[in-house]
GROMACS .gro file of C-alpha atoms in nm:
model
  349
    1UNK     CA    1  -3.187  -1.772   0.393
    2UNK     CA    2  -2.966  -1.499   0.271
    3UNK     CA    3  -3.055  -1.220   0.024
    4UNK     CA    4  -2.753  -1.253  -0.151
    5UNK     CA    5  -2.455  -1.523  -0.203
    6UNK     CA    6  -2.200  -1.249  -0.230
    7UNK     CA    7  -2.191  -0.894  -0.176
    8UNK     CA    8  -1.953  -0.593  -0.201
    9UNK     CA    9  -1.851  -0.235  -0.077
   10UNK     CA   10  -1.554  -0.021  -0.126
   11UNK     CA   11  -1.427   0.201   0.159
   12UNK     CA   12  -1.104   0.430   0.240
   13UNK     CA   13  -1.154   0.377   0.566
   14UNK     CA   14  -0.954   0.649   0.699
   15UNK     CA   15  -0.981   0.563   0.984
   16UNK     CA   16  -1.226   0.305   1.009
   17UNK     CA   17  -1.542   0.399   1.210
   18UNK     CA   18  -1.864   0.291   1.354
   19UNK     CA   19  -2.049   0.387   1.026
   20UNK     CA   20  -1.897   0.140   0.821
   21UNK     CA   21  -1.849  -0.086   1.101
   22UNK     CA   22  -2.301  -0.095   1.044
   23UNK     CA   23  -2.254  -0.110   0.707
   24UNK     CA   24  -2.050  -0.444   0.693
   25UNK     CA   25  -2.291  -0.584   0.983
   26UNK     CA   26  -2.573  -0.507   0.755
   27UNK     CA   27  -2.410  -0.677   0.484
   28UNK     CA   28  -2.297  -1.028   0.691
   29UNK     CA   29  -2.687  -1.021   0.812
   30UNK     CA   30  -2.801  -1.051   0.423
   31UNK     CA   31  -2.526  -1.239   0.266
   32UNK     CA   32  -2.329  -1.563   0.270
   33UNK     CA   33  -1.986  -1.387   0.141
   34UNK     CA   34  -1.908  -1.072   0.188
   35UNK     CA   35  -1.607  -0.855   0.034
   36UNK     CA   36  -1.459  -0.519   0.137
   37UNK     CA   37  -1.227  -0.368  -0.127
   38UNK     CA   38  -1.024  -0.091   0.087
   39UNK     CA   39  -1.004   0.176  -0.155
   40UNK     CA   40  -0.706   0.440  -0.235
   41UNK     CA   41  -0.442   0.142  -0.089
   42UNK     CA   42  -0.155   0.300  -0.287
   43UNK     CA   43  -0.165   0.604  -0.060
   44UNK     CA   44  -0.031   0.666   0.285
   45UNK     CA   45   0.084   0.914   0.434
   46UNK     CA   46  -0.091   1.220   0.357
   47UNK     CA   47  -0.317   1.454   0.496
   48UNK     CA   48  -0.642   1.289   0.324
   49UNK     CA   49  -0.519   0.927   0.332
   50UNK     CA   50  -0.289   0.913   0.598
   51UNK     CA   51  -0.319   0.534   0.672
   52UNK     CA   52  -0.150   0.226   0.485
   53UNK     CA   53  -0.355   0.000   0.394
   54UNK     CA   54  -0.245  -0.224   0.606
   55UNK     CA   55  -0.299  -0.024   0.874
   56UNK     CA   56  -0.692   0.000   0.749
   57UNK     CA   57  -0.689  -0.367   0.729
   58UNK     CA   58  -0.616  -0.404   1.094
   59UNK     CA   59  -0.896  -0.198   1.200
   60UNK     CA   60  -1.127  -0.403   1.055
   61UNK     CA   61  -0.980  -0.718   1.137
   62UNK     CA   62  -0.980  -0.584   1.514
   63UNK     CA   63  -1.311  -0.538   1.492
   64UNK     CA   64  -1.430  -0.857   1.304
   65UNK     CA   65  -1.164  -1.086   1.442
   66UNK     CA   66  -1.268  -1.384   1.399
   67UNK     CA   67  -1.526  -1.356   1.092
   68UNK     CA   68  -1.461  -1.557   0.778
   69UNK     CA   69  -1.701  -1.450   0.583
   70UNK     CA   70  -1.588  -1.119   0.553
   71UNK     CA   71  -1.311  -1.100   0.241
   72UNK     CA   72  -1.068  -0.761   0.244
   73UNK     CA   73  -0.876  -0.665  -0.070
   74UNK     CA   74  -0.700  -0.410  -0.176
   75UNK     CA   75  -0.832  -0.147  -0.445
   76UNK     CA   76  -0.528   0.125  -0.592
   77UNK     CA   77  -0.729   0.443  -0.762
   78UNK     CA   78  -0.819   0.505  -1.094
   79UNK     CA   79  -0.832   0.824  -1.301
   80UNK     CA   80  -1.068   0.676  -1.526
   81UNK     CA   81  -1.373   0.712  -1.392
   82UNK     CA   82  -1.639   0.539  -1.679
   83UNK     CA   83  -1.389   0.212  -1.668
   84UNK     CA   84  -1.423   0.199  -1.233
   85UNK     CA   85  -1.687  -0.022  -1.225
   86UNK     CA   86  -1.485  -0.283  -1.460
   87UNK     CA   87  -1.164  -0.215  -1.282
   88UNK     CA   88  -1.340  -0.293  -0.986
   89UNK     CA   89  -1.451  -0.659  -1.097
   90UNK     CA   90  -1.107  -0.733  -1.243
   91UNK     CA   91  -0.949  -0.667  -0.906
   92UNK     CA   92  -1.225  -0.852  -0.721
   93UNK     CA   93  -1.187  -1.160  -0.965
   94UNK     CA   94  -1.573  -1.234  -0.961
   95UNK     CA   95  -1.884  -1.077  -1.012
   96UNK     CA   96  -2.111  -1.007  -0.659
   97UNK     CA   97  -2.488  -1.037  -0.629
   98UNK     CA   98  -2.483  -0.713  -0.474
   99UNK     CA   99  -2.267  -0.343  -0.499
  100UNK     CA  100  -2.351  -0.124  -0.169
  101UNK     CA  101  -2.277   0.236  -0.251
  102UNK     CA  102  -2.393   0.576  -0.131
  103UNK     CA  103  -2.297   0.726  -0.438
  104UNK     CA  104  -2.518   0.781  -0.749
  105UNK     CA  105  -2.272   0.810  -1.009
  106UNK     CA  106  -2.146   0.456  -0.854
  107UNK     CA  107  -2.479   0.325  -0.871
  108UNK     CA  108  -2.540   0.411  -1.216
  109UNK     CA  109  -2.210   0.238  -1.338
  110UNK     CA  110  -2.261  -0.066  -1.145
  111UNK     CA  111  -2.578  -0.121  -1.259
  112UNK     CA  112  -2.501  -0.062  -1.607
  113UNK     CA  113  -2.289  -0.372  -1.607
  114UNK     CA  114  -2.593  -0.548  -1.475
  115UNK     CA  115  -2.478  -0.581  -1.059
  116UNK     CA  116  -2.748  -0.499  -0.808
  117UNK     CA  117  -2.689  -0.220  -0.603
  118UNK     CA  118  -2.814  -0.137  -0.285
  119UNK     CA  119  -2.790   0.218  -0.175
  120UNK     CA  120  -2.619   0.292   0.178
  121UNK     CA  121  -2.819   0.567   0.360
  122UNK     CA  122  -2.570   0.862   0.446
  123UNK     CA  123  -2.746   0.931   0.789
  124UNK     CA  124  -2.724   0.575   0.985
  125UNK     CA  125  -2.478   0.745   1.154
  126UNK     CA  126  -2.397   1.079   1.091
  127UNK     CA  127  -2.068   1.032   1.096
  128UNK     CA  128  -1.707   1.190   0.891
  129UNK     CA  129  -1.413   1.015   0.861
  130UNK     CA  130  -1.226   1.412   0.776
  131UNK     CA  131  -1.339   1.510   1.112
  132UNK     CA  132  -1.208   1.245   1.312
  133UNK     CA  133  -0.866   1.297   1.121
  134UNK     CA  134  -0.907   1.697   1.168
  135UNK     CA  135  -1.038   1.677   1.577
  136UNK     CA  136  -0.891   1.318   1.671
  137UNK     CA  137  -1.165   1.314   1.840
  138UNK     CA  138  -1.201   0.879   1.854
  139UNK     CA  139  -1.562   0.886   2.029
  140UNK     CA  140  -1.698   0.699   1.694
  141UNK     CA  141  -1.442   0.503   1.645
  142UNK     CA  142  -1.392   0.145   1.844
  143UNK     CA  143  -1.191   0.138   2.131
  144UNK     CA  144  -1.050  -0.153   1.990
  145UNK     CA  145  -0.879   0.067   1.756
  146UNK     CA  146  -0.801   0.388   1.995
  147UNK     CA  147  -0.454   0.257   2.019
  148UNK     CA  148  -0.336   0.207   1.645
  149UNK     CA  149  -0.481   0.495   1.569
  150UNK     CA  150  -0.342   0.750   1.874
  151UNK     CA  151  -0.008   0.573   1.784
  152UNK     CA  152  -0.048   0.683   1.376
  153UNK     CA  153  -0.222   1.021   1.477
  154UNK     CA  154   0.138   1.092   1.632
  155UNK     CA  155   0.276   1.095   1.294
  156UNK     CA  156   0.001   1.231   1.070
  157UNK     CA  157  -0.166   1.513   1.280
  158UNK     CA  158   0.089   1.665   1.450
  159UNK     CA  159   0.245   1.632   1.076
  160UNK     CA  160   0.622   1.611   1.221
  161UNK     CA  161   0.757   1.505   0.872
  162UNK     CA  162   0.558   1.721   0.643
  163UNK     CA  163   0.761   2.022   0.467
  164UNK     CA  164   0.685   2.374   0.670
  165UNK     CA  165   0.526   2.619   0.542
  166UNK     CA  166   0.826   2.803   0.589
  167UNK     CA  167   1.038   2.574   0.385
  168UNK     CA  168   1.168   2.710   0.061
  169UNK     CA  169   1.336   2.499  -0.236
  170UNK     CA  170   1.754   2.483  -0.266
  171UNK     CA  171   1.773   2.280  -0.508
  172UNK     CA  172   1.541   2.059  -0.806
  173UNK     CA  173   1.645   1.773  -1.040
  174UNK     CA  174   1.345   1.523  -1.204
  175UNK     CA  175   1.302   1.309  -0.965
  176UNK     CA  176   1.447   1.511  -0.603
  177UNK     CA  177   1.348   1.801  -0.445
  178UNK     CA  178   1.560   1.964  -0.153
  179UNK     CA  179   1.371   2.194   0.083
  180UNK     CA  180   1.574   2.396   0.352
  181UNK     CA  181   1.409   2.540   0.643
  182UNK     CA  182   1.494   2.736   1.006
  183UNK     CA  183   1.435   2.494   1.304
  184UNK     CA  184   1.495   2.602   1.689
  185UNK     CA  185   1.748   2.332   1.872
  186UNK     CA  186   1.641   2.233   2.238
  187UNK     CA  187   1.907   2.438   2.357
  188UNK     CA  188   1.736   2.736   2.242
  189UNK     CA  189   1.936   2.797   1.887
  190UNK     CA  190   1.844   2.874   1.508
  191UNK     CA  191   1.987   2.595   1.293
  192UNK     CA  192   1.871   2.534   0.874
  193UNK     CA  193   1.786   2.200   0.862
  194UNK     CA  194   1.719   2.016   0.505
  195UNK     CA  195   1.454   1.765   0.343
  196UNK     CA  196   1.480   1.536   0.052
  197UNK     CA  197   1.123   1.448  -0.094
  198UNK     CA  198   1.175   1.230  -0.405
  199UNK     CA  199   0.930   1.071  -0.630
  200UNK     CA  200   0.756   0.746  -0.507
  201UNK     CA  201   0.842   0.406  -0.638
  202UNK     CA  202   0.650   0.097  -0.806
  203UNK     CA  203   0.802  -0.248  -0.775
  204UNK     CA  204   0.677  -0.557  -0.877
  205UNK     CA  205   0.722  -0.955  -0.741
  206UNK     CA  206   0.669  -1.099  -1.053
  207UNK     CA  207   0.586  -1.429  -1.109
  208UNK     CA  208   0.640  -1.633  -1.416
  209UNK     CA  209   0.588  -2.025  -1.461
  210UNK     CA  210   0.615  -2.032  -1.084
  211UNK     CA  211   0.906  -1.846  -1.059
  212UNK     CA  212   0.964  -1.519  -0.954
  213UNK     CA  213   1.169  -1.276  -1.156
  214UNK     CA  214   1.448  -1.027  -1.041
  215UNK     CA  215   1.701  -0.831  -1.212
  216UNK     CA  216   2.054  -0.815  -1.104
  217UNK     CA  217   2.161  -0.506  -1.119
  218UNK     CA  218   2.482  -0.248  -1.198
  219UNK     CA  219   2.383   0.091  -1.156
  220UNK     CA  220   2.747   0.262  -1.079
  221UNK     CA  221   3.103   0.126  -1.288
  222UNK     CA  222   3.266  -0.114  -1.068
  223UNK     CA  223   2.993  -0.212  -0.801
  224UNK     CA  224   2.852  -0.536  -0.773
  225UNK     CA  225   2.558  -0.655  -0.915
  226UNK     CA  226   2.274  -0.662  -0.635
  227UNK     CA  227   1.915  -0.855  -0.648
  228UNK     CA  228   1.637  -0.626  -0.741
  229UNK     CA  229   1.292  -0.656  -0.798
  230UNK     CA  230   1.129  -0.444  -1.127
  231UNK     CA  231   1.025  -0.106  -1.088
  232UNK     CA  232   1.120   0.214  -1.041
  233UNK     CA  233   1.016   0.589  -1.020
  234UNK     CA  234   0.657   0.702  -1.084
  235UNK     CA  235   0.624   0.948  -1.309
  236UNK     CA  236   0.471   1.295  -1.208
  237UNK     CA  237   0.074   1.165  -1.236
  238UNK     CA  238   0.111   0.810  -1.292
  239UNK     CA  239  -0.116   0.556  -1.059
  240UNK     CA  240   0.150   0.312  -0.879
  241UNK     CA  241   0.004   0.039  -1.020
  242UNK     CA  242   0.065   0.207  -1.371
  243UNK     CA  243   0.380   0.274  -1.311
  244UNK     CA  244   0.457  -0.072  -1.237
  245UNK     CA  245   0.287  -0.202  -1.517
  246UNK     CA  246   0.547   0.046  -1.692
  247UNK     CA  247   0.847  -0.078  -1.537
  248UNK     CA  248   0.812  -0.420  -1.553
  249UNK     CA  249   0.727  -0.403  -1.940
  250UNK     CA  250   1.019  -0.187  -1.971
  251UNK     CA  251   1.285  -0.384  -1.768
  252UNK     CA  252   1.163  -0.726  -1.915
  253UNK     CA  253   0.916  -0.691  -2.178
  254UNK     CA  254   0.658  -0.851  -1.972
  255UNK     CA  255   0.284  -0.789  -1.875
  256UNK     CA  256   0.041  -0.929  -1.665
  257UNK     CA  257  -0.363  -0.918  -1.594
  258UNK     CA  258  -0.328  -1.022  -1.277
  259UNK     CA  259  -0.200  -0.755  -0.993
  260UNK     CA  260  -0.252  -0.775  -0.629
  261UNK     CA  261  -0.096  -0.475  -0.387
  262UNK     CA  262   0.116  -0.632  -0.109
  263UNK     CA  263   0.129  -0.246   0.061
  264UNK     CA  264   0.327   0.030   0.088
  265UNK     CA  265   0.620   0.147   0.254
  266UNK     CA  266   0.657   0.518   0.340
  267UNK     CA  267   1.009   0.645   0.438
  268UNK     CA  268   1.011   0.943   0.650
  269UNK     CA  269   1.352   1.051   0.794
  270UNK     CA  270   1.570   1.349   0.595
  271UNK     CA  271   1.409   1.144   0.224
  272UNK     CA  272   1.114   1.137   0.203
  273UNK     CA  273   0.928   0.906  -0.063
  274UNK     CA  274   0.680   0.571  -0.042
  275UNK     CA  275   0.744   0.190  -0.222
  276UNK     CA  276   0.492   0.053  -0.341
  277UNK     CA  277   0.497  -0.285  -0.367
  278UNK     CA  278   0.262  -0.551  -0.671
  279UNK     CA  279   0.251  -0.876  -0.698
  280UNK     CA  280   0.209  -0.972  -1.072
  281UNK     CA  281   0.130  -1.318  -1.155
  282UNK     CA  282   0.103  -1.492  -1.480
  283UNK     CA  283   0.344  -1.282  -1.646
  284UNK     CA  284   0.382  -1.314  -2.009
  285UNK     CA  285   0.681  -1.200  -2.218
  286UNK     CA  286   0.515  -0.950  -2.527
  287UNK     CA  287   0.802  -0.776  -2.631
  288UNK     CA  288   1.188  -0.708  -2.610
  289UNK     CA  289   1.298  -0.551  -2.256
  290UNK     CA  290   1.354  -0.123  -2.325
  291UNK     CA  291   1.630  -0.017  -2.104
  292UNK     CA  292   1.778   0.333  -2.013
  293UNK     CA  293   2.081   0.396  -2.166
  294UNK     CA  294   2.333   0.303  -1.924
  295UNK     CA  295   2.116   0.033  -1.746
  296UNK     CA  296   2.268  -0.308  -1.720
  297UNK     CA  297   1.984  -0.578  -1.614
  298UNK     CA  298   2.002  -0.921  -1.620
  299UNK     CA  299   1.649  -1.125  -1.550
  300UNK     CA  300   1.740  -1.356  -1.307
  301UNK     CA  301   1.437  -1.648  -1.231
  302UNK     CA  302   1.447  -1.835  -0.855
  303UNK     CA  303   1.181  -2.034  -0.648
  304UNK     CA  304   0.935  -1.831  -0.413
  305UNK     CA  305   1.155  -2.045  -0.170
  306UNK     CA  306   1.484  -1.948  -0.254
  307UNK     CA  307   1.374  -1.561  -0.299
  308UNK     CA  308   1.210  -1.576   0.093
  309UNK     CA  309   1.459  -1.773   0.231
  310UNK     CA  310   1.841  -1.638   0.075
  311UNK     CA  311   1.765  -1.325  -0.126
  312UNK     CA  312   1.515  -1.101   0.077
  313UNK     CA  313   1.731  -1.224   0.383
  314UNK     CA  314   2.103  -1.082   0.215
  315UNK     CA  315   2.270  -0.744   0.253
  316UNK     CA  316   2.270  -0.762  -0.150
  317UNK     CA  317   1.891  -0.719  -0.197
  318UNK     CA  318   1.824  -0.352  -0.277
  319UNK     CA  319   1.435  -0.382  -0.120
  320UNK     CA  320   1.488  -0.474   0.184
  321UNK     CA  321   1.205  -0.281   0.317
  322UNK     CA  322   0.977  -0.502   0.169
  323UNK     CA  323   1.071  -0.814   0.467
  324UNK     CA  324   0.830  -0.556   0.640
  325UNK     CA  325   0.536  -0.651   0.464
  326UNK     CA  326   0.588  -0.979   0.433
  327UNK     CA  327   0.733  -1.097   0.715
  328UNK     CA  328   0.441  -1.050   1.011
  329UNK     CA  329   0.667  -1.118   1.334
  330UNK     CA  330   0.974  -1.304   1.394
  331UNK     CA  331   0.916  -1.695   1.468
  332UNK     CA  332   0.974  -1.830   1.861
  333UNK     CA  333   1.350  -1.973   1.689
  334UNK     CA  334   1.426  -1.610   1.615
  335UNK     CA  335   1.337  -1.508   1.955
  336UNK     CA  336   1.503  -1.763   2.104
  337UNK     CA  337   1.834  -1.700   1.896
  338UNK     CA  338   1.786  -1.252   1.950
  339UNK     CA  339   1.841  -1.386   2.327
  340UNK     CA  340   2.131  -1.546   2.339
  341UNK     CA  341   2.311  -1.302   2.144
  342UNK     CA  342   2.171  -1.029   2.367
  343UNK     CA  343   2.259  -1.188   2.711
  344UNK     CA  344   2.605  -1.319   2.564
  345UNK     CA  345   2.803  -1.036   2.611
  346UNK     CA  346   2.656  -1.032   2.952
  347UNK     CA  347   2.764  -1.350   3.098
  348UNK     CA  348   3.108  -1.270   2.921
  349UNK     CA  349   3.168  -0.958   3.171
   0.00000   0.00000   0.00000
């Protein structure tokens, strides 16, 4: 019989290793349930969390492929540290039998709200997620994850979309810097290239009565109103998952006690900035929608069907990043139908 019905550990995972591969097989050998809360999931992209979440998700999953008792979540930080071990139960939506933790001060709070811990031993293998990212040296790491990770290390080590030191600022507003800095072409000459980094984003899927709720949107005289989800800029500070708490209370005068991260998108070319997407269910209305002056909004209420199937599908919906995340890999019809328009031209010559 198991020591515990349900257990629970928090890691950033970045990258995944063979430490807390041990812990979680130390965990499934005393418990029935366990979960894994992946912790920091609003960041990417940077030199200290440089994987999505998603992408920490799949090295688990490629390790435990086929084990369902193992339960990953999400976690987004919090820069309130006496509230964490609260935060964490509201996110987990039930209490565990048992918190492992190799930290004290994590311990202590855990406990406090009456969870047994069980304390992690630093040296079952002496192991540092920093010094993979610094060396890339994968020796600790599964194989089975060698791949995802050589592919990401492309983008985060080598750094190819970070500002250079060199860099110096042209221009500033409140939400968009502009960096310029010297490059050398490949055929040998100097060229000042430029770099937008703007502030990160928070938007919501929220769902109300079964619905989900969008805005349609004007945002320049004589456009057309586009389908939007809330959200909108982080403020300098501001969690993600505050700011889209913010937004949506702002752009509808709703709230919610029930958010789940979907993920985050980082873009990367000559703007740089990350989405971050929530889903936030159970949405009540509290209090009258504040807009920015000049915003025109309109709360517009469709079926999860008719949002998957017409609006994140159109032209017209300003997130379309977000068919990334939730939209896995094309089905065998879209396959089928790439094809024939591929091979069409073809047999037309």
């Amino acid at each position: 019989m198991k020591k515990y019905k349900t257990s629970l550990t928090i890691m950033r995972a970045q990258p995944f290793h063979m430490g807390h591969e041990s812990i979680i097989r130390q965990m499934l050998d005393e418990s029935e349930n366990v979960y894994l809360l992946i912790g920091s999931a609003q960041e990417s992209g940077t030199d200290r969390n440089p994987f999505t979440y998603a992408q920490r998700r799949q090295m688990v999953e490629n390790v435990f492929p086929s084990e369902s008792r193992l339960c990953i979540k999400p976690i987004a930080d919090l820069y309130d540290y006496k509230r964490w071990a609260n935060y964490v139960i509201a996110n987990l939506g039930l209490t565990p039998d048992a918190y492992y933790c190799g930290d004290d001060q994590d311990k202590e709070l855990f406990q406090a709200i009456g969870v047994n811990t069980v304390e992690i031993p630093r040296d079952i293998i002496p192991i540092s997620a920093s010094k993979i990212r610094e060396t890339g040296d994968l020796s600790m790491v599964s194989p089975l994850n060698h791949n995802l990770i050589t592919q990401e290390n492309k983008m985060t080590l080598s750094k190819p979309h970070e500002i250079p030191i060199s860099a110096r600022i042209a221009a500033r507003t409140d939400n968009y810097d502009i960096w310029e800095y010297p490059v050398v072409l490949p055929n040998g000459k100097a060229a000042i290239y430029e770099t937008c980094v703007r502030q990160d984003a928070a938007l919501v899927l929220a769902e109300q009565d079964g619905q989900i709720v969008l805005t349609r949107q004007i945002q320049r005289k004589g456009e057309k109103p586009r389908y939007c989800l809330l959200g909108g800029m982080m403020n300098p500070g501001e969690t993600p998952q505050h700011a889209a708490a913010r937004e949506m209370l702002e752009e509808s005068g709703m709230a919610s006690d029930d958010w789940e991260l979907l993920g985050g998108v980082r873009h990367s070319n000559r703007v740089i900035w990350s989405d971050y997407f929530y889903i936030a269910r159970n949405c009540k209305k509290v209090k009258e929608p504040k807009l920015d002056d000049g915003e025109q909004i309109e709360l517009v209420r469709v079926s999860p069907e008719k949002f998957m199937n017409e609006i994140l599908m159109s032209d017209g919906f300003r997130e379309g990043c977000l068919k990334s995340l939730l939209i896995k890999k094309p089905s065998a019809e879209d396959i089928q139908s790439f094809c024939k328009i591929t091979t069409a031209k073809t047999k037309a010559r």
